[in-house]
XYZ file of C-alpha atoms in Angstrom:
565
model
C 37.696 26.815 45.461
C 34.652 25.550 47.447
C 35.599 22.956 50.079
C 32.125 21.878 51.211
C 30.271 20.761 48.066
C 28.004 18.114 49.521
C 24.338 18.953 50.050
C 22.655 18.212 53.445
C 20.867 15.273 51.829
C 24.190 13.803 50.530
C 25.780 14.313 53.990
C 22.858 12.437 55.597
C 23.245 9.482 53.215
C 27.042 9.204 53.498
C 27.951 6.015 55.327
C 24.229 5.089 55.873
C 21.647 2.943 54.195
C 19.581 4.959 51.689
C 16.884 2.313 51.778
C 16.452 -1.414 51.299
C 19.231 -2.901 49.156
C 18.244 -4.552 45.828
C 18.219 -8.337 45.463
C 21.464 -8.094 43.478
C 23.105 -6.044 46.235
C 21.915 -8.509 48.894
C 23.424 -11.384 46.937
C 26.729 -9.540 46.441
C 27.360 -7.848 49.766
C 25.262 -9.669 52.327
C 25.824 -13.290 51.397
C 27.702 -15.253 54.132
C 30.144 -17.769 52.568
C 31.746 -20.754 54.284
C 34.577 -18.657 55.815
C 32.011 -16.248 57.355
C 29.963 -19.122 58.662
C 32.987 -20.672 60.251
C 33.892 -17.325 61.925
C 30.326 -16.838 63.170
C 30.276 -20.389 64.597
C 32.580 -19.216 67.402
C 29.619 -17.420 69.117
C 26.751 -19.310 70.622
C 24.229 -16.551 71.182
C 21.968 -15.887 68.153
C 21.879 -12.082 68.745
C 25.716 -12.038 68.891
C 26.103 -13.934 65.637
C 23.417 -11.795 63.924
C 24.960 -8.576 65.248
C 28.429 -9.549 63.971
C 26.979 -10.440 60.577
C 25.365 -6.946 60.443
C 28.661 -5.316 61.295
C 30.482 -7.232 58.667
C 27.882 -6.653 55.999
C 27.778 -2.927 56.751
C 31.553 -2.732 56.255
C 31.308 -4.577 52.957
C 28.339 -2.572 51.602
C 28.754 0.899 53.167
C 32.516 0.901 53.707
C 32.137 1.862 57.342
C 30.456 0.676 60.592
C 27.127 2.037 61.631
C 27.176 4.021 64.815
C 23.639 2.767 65.454
C 22.986 -0.739 64.183
C 19.261 -0.142 64.627
C 19.381 1.888 61.398
C 19.778 -1.326 59.464
C 16.847 -1.928 57.117
C 14.594 -4.797 58.138
C 15.152 -6.597 54.827
C 18.846 -6.883 55.599
C 18.192 -8.301 59.066
C 15.813 -10.857 57.653
C 18.147 -11.890 54.855
C 21.096 -12.409 57.277
C 18.947 -14.184 59.842
C 17.674 -16.633 57.267
C 21.238 -17.651 56.419
C 22.058 -18.108 60.109
C 18.891 -20.129 60.809
C 17.741 -17.539 63.370
C 13.971 -17.426 63.674
C 13.692 -14.677 66.301
C 15.415 -11.423 65.309
C 14.301 -9.055 68.086
C 17.049 -9.885 70.545
C 19.855 -8.631 68.318
C 19.202 -5.023 69.418
C 20.651 -5.989 72.817
C 23.881 -6.613 70.976
C 23.829 -3.187 69.396
C 23.905 -1.494 72.843
C 26.659 -3.692 74.276
C 30.457 -3.238 74.280
C 30.731 -6.495 72.320
C 29.852 -4.521 69.175
C 32.879 -2.311 69.604
C 35.260 -5.287 70.021
C 33.739 -6.935 66.981
C 34.532 -3.916 64.810
C 38.222 -4.291 65.691
C 37.959 -8.039 64.992
C 36.529 -7.338 61.559
C 39.392 -4.965 60.807
C 41.982 -7.576 61.722
C 40.233 -10.669 60.368
C 39.040 -9.276 57.040
C 41.829 -6.774 56.297
C 40.019 -3.510 56.664
C 42.148 -0.431 57.281
C 41.564 3.010 58.648
C 41.699 5.797 56.141
C 44.469 7.795 57.867
C 46.629 4.748 58.466
C 46.231 2.918 55.033
C 49.054 2.962 52.429
C 46.418 2.289 49.803
C 45.116 5.803 50.005
C 48.198 6.991 48.051
C 46.989 4.867 45.084
C 43.643 6.512 45.321
C 45.351 9.927 45.482
C 47.148 9.287 42.212
C 44.018 7.989 40.482
C 41.914 10.954 41.602
C 44.618 13.389 40.580
C 44.903 11.789 37.142
C 41.109 12.023 36.660
C 41.089 15.548 37.877
C 43.904 16.584 35.498
C 42.510 14.820 32.473
C 38.791 15.408 32.837
C 36.520 18.150 34.014
C 34.419 15.892 36.268
C 32.398 17.509 39.058
C 33.615 17.163 42.582
C 30.638 15.063 43.509
C 31.536 12.611 40.797
C 35.092 12.336 42.159
C 33.624 11.965 45.614
C 31.412 8.989 44.517
C 34.408 7.435 42.756
C 36.586 7.774 45.874
C 33.842 6.299 48.043
C 33.399 3.284 45.701
C 37.150 2.777 45.491
C 37.527 2.793 49.282
C 34.727 0.271 49.709
C 36.179 -2.004 47.053
C 39.726 -1.817 48.532
C 38.565 -2.335 52.170
C 39.559 1.081 53.453
C 37.069 2.322 55.992
C 35.430 5.607 55.043
C 36.641 8.754 56.811
C 34.247 11.497 57.827
C 32.556 13.258 54.909
C 34.316 16.616 55.454
C 37.707 14.762 55.432
C 36.970 13.399 52.010
C 35.545 16.668 50.809
C 38.694 18.572 51.736
C 40.809 15.779 50.249
C 39.105 16.107 46.873
C 38.959 19.912 46.954
C 42.767 20.165 47.456
C 43.398 17.837 44.486
C 41.014 19.753 42.277
C 42.526 23.079 43.242
C 46.048 21.776 42.669
C 45.142 20.399 39.189
C 43.384 23.762 38.315
C 46.324 25.863 39.334
C 48.696 23.659 37.351
C 46.500 23.845 34.228
C 46.000 27.590 34.447
C 49.708 28.218 34.943
C 50.641 26.100 31.952
C 48.117 27.780 29.690
C 49.125 31.311 30.779
C 52.796 30.608 30.018
C 51.888 30.286 26.358
C 51.106 33.987 25.855
C 53.118 37.076 26.270
C 52.249 39.999 28.561
C 50.932 42.129 25.660
C 48.738 39.240 24.571
C 47.389 38.814 28.091
C 46.451 42.535 28.216
C 44.878 42.277 24.801
C 42.766 39.323 25.950
C 41.750 41.148 29.134
C 40.420 44.042 27.028
C 37.765 41.706 25.678
C 35.917 41.895 28.993
C 35.700 45.687 28.844
C 32.662 47.486 27.404
C 34.054 50.434 25.448
C 32.340 53.817 25.662
C 29.526 54.177 23.194
C 29.047 50.413 22.846
C 26.561 48.097 24.575
C 28.581 44.860 24.449
C 32.055 43.744 25.377
C 34.516 42.526 22.739
C 34.018 38.908 23.828
C 30.290 39.153 23.389
C 30.692 40.565 19.889
C 32.995 37.668 19.010
C 30.533 35.133 20.293
C 27.563 36.493 18.381
C 26.575 33.987 15.622
C 24.885 35.036 12.419
C 21.468 33.496 12.004
C 20.818 34.110 8.335
C 22.995 33.525 5.224
C 23.414 36.743 3.250
C 26.149 38.970 1.920
C 26.021 41.165 5.027
C 26.155 38.286 7.496
C 29.179 36.516 5.797
C 31.068 39.790 5.727
C 30.321 40.282 9.408
C 31.458 36.747 10.219
C 34.707 37.306 8.328
C 35.236 40.570 10.236
C 34.761 38.635 13.503
C 37.287 35.965 12.210
C 39.839 38.652 11.488
C 39.302 40.142 14.950
C 39.877 36.705 16.614
C 43.041 36.234 14.612
C 44.577 39.427 15.882
C 45.310 37.694 19.133
C 47.700 35.238 17.438
C 46.423 32.189 19.315
C 45.784 29.896 16.365
C 49.355 28.594 16.353
C 49.687 27.973 20.021
C 50.925 24.478 20.851
C 48.497 22.973 23.342
C 50.077 19.476 23.152
C 50.307 17.839 26.556
C 47.317 19.671 27.940
C 44.199 17.624 28.705
C 41.570 18.032 25.968
C 38.683 17.484 28.342
C 39.779 20.325 30.656
C 40.332 22.651 27.650
C 36.832 21.896 26.402
C 35.383 22.684 29.813
C 37.141 26.069 29.891
C 35.919 26.926 26.411
C 32.357 25.846 27.182
C 32.312 28.187 30.152
C 33.885 31.033 28.219
C 31.409 30.624 25.367
C 28.376 30.977 27.656
C 29.362 32.986 30.775
C 28.842 36.683 31.111
C 32.004 38.798 30.712
C 31.639 40.013 34.329
C 31.532 36.371 35.551
C 34.739 35.593 33.709
C 36.282 38.748 35.152
C 35.371 37.537 38.687
C 37.313 34.255 38.235
C 40.631 35.811 39.091
C 43.628 36.739 37.021
C 45.060 33.251 36.244
C 41.675 31.398 35.861
C 40.154 34.290 33.814
C 43.150 34.589 31.487
C 43.283 30.798 30.869
C 39.540 30.812 30.139
C 39.837 33.711 27.736
C 42.793 32.245 25.910
C 41.050 28.892 25.290
C 37.792 30.560 24.447
C 39.219 32.894 21.858
C 41.203 30.077 20.324
C 38.076 27.989 20.106
C 36.163 30.941 18.682
C 38.649 31.316 15.895
C 37.803 27.785 14.765
C 34.078 28.196 15.303
C 33.885 31.477 13.384
C 35.817 29.991 10.465
C 33.380 27.118 10.352
C 30.559 29.594 10.458
C 32.011 31.457 7.439
C 32.223 28.271 5.433
C 28.639 27.232 6.481
C 27.329 30.660 5.331
C 29.230 30.289 2.070
C 27.738 26.873 1.442
C 24.247 28.275 2.066
C 24.805 31.376 -0.165
C 26.162 29.354 -3.032
C 23.403 26.757 -2.729
C 20.933 29.662 -3.041
C 22.745 30.996 -6.059
C 22.584 27.693 -7.902
C 18.971 27.232 -6.897
C 18.039 30.677 -8.170
C 19.902 30.002 -11.429
C 17.922 26.824 -11.972
C 14.728 28.664 -11.112
C 15.446 31.551 -13.416
C 16.561 29.233 -16.245
C 13.370 27.194 -15.982
C 11.298 30.379 -15.929
C 13.083 31.727 -19.064
C 12.590 28.440 -20.798
C 8.888 28.429 -19.966
C 8.539 31.943 -21.355
C 10.089 30.734 -24.657
C 7.959 27.606 -24.718
C 5.439 29.159 -27.151
C 8.154 30.232 -29.550
C 9.989 26.938 -29.176
C 6.734 25.033 -29.981
C 6.165 27.176 -33.047
C 9.747 26.686 -34.232
C 9.527 22.991 -33.636
C 6.330 22.795 -35.682
C 8.032 24.631 -38.613
C 11.021 22.337 -38.529
C 8.688 19.286 -38.400
C 6.757 20.474 -41.382
C 9.979 20.954 -43.307
C 11.125 17.481 -42.369
C 7.856 15.997 -43.624
C 8.528 17.468 -47.103
C 12.027 16.110 -47.002
C 10.694 12.648 -46.162
C 8.002 12.766 -48.876
C 9.104 10.305 -51.595
C 6.766 11.810 -54.174
C 8.788 15.030 -54.285
C 11.836 15.216 -56.457
C 15.080 16.355 -54.968
C 15.094 19.662 -56.883
C 11.513 20.368 -55.728
C 12.006 19.899 -52.004
C 13.494 23.345 -51.276
C 10.944 25.188 -53.379
C 8.091 23.299 -51.686
C 9.407 23.989 -48.159
C 10.039 27.664 -48.811
C 6.588 28.008 -50.407
C 5.010 26.833 -47.148
C 7.571 28.379 -44.695
C 9.543 31.566 -45.594
C 13.264 30.994 -45.576
C 13.818 33.686 -42.923
C 11.244 32.067 -40.609
C 12.763 28.637 -40.930
C 16.289 30.034 -40.294
C 15.068 31.801 -37.148
C 13.437 28.548 -36.038
C 16.594 26.513 -36.499
C 18.634 29.131 -34.682
C 16.191 29.266 -31.766
C 16.219 25.496 -31.360
C 19.959 25.201 -31.659
C 20.376 27.848 -28.951
C 18.015 26.068 -26.644
C 19.828 22.732 -27.184
C 23.310 24.133 -26.730
C 22.796 26.870 -24.188
C 20.431 25.307 -21.617
C 21.890 22.639 -19.484
C 20.194 20.641 -16.658
C 21.704 23.052 -14.102
C 21.191 26.297 -16.034
C 24.717 27.490 -15.323
C 24.234 30.363 -17.827
C 21.857 31.992 -15.330
C 24.531 32.315 -12.622
C 25.739 35.591 -14.049
C 22.782 37.301 -12.372
C 24.229 36.497 -8.970
C 27.833 37.425 -9.675
C 27.452 40.983 -8.419
C 26.387 39.928 -4.906
C 29.157 37.304 -4.799
C 31.695 40.053 -5.514
C 30.590 41.853 -2.362
C 32.284 39.192 -0.191
C 34.556 37.190 -2.465
C 37.692 39.482 -2.216
C 37.501 39.314 1.618
C 36.896 35.613 1.511
C 39.948 35.012 -0.763
C 42.053 36.951 1.750
C 40.566 35.489 4.908
C 40.097 31.737 4.399
C 43.118 29.588 3.462
C 42.272 26.140 2.103
C 44.557 23.150 2.334
C 44.209 19.847 0.631
C 45.372 16.301 0.144
C 47.594 15.729 -2.836
C 44.860 15.047 -5.321
C 43.288 18.545 -5.126
C 46.316 20.620 -6.008
C 44.724 21.858 -9.332
C 41.578 23.099 -7.521
C 43.702 25.134 -4.982
C 45.758 26.497 -7.897
C 42.538 27.886 -9.388
C 41.497 29.294 -5.987
C 44.904 31.027 -5.605
C 44.564 32.411 -9.213
C 41.242 34.102 -8.192
C 43.158 35.635 -5.251
C 45.835 36.968 -7.644
C 43.136 38.494 -9.819
C 41.894 40.595 -6.843
C 45.042 41.266 -4.878
C 48.020 41.449 -7.339
C 49.056 44.401 -9.365
C 49.266 44.135 -12.291
C 46.534 41.566 -12.672
C 47.482 38.276 -14.303
C 45.993 37.461 -17.656
C 42.654 35.684 -17.272
C 43.538 33.320 -20.062
C 46.386 31.885 -17.903
C 43.828 30.617 -15.395
C 44.139 26.897 -14.607
C 41.576 25.156 -16.812
C 41.782 21.681 -15.248
C 38.969 22.714 -12.855
C 36.568 22.985 -15.853
C 35.780 19.301 -15.718
C 32.632 18.767 -17.831
C 30.967 19.931 -20.944
C 28.271 21.934 -19.050
C 30.877 24.136 -17.388
C 33.009 24.478 -20.545
C 29.932 25.657 -22.481
C 29.487 28.719 -20.232
C 33.071 29.325 -19.029
C 34.582 29.314 -22.508
C 32.943 31.268 -25.297
C 33.064 30.358 -28.966
C 36.546 31.910 -29.186
C 37.780 29.810 -26.163
C 38.075 33.014 -24.060
C 37.427 32.539 -20.307
C 34.496 34.407 -18.794
C 35.587 35.530 -15.304
C 32.073 35.364 -13.835
C 31.385 31.727 -14.786
C 35.025 30.708 -14.032
C 34.572 32.062 -10.429
C 31.304 30.095 -10.036
C 32.954 26.982 -11.470
C 35.830 27.198 -8.967
C 33.538 27.890 -6.035
C 31.255 24.960 -7.015
C 34.092 22.460 -7.151
C 35.770 23.926 -4.059
C 32.746 23.473 -1.855
C 32.042 20.046 -3.254
C 35.630 19.008 -2.371
C 35.189 20.584 1.106
C 32.087 18.452 1.715
C 33.990 15.370 0.462
C 36.720 16.220 3.008
C 39.310 16.401 0.204
C 40.133 19.944 1.278
C 40.084 21.448 4.757
C 40.929 24.572 6.811
C 42.709 25.133 10.102
C 41.804 25.798 12.791
C 38.416 24.243 12.519
C 35.997 21.990 14.367
C 33.847 20.743 11.447
C 35.932 21.277 8.412
C 39.323 20.276 9.773
C 41.687 17.593 8.334
C 40.084 14.320 9.335
C 43.476 12.591 9.289
C 44.423 14.444 12.453
C 41.931 12.273 14.297
C 43.737 9.108 13.237
C 46.473 7.375 15.113
C 49.923 7.550 13.514
C 53.459 6.527 14.310
C 54.138 4.449 17.348
C 50.617 4.858 18.734
C 49.192 3.340 15.554
C 51.699 0.479 15.533
C 50.571 -0.423 19.036
C 46.851 -0.265 18.306
C 47.067 -1.807 14.814
C 46.827 -5.523 15.764
C 43.853 -4.888 17.989
C 42.069 -2.765 15.392
C 42.707 -5.280 12.588
C 41.534 -8.151 14.807
C 38.313 -6.274 15.675
C 37.650 -5.617 11.943
C 38.537 -9.178 11.014
C 41.407 -7.994 8.725
C 44.982 -9.099 8.348
C 47.848 -6.777 9.349
C 49.417 -7.463 5.886
C 48.242 -4.615 3.661
C 49.320 -6.256 0.416
C 47.310 -9.368 1.249
C 44.136 -7.279 1.998
C 44.531 -5.343 -1.271
C 44.884 -8.602 -3.229
C 41.597 -9.771 -1.660
C 39.875 -6.543 -2.661
C 41.265 -6.726 -6.137
C 39.966 -10.283 -6.623
C 36.529 -9.247 -5.333
C 36.464 -6.248 -7.658
C 37.498 -8.382 -10.662
C 34.822 -10.948 -9.853
C 32.128 -8.362 -9.515
C 33.192 -6.696 -12.762
C 32.931 -9.959 -14.653
C 29.519 -10.649 -13.123
C 28.196 -7.203 -14.235
C 29.812 -7.468 -17.702
C 28.206 -10.890 -18.256
C 24.727 -9.557 -17.488
C 25.226 -6.181 -19.121
C 23.643 -7.092 -22.479
C 20.498 -8.425 -20.873
C 19.983 -5.461 -18.582
C 17.382 -3.198 -20.132
C 17.869 -0.441 -17.495
C 21.499 0.390 -18.414
C 23.066 1.516 -21.603
C 26.092 3.394 -22.835
C 25.519 6.703 -24.621
C 28.014 8.803 -26.531
C 28.101 12.564 -25.885
C 30.620 14.246 -28.187
C 34.000 12.750 -27.437
C 32.916 10.997 -24.317
C 30.833 7.995 -23.416
C 28.801 7.607 -20.262
C 26.619 5.000 -18.639
C 22.945 5.864 -18.670
C 20.741 4.298 -15.980
C 16.989 4.183 -16.414
C 14.773 4.562 -13.376
C 13.362 1.194 -12.418
C 9.689 0.805 -11.524
C 9.123 0.934 -7.815
C 8.236 -2.273 -6.044
C 4.948 -2.224 -4.187
């Protein structure tokens, strides 16, 4: 642990003026109030009164007395002289070289309550505050040094020498570090510690250490990269650190350890020493497990987004290729409809007239083609997803075995479908596909492709349907994984129990809400009822909205309004 952390420039500025104080600083630290003026009135000589004012102001602003008062900035001398009605300020330097200045320092200590650092009882309070900050946060030593300096100045404790304060802070930091490392290291067994230590070793025939291989992120989304990421996730889980209880350990310090472990060379971590290095590796690997799992889900989201995008692209391409045939079939159907609508033709002559113009087989083929286009092609072209099923199968079995999703209560059906996919791949004998949970097939578009005309489930489309709804629920935060940094349960970040009961009145007051939940729900219910009645009253006059019936269901259709210039 370095003891001397101040630079030569910082040492030179310690306890000295760094330049002219600002106007705000002059008003705060160098203003002489009535008490000061009464004290200064005891001396007749102008240079004595000005010298004492300089000593008092230095103690207030710098927290110490200047060994050489001639270092005082001219602006300070002028500001104090103006308050003392002293026109000539050159004679005060005589005071700086006299023994009176030494006696006045002791007078300032007694009259204004300044204490020496080594004799003050207030230093113990500073010690506790610094140790608490050191234990809870990963602040740099220079930040703690500046905080200690400001605290001493505010509490009228004269600054010690810079090396004294340096050693003071260094001892506190080392003590907090040793305590943190010891508590972390007690969480793992000796075999686990040896296994973690092996991450820093570069095995023969390899170019990188185990830690470097775990930290290597995948840059592109593909079947190969997601399989590599899941292999890294399995390797991180072999250490068994995901279930460690880190409650009671400061989060800021743990984050600092993980940041260093995620960026430093393996040799640098090895040079930290046994306790420090083991604690860094433990927290780093535990953080890596969450990061890699997030990476797997990010890659899955990108891959599935590409699958659906390709399906839409292929569906549109296929439809464009059939456009000529569809146009021809549409023309034949329109011609037939014109004969049907012709009032001059008798009912028994319509079929003969139509078939005379259009052969029966051609018209039947046209009707079949148009009905297929209407029923088969949806706005998302889900029927084209089958082309990507083979590549999904290259990582899906491993994904089902590697990632365990959890949910809030309203997503139990979705996770049941996900577990059924797992059973299809990992149980012998396989369950019957027709026993798959069908509650996940939520709309007509998915039912059209997942269930054929005989209501038999197609495994390919069922898999895509489950993945589609699973990732949508993940992005809505209705399901989550652990451990995770991005896709974790958001409720863990909320206060609960006694902590929430203490903070609840303040939070409600800040939001302008009542602590009575029933009262707040009644207000929301009344607002919702009022808004509903307003919308229903204007619904008939609104030309942009209508209700359309699609099979058994009705849905609201919104027309796109014209943009406002």
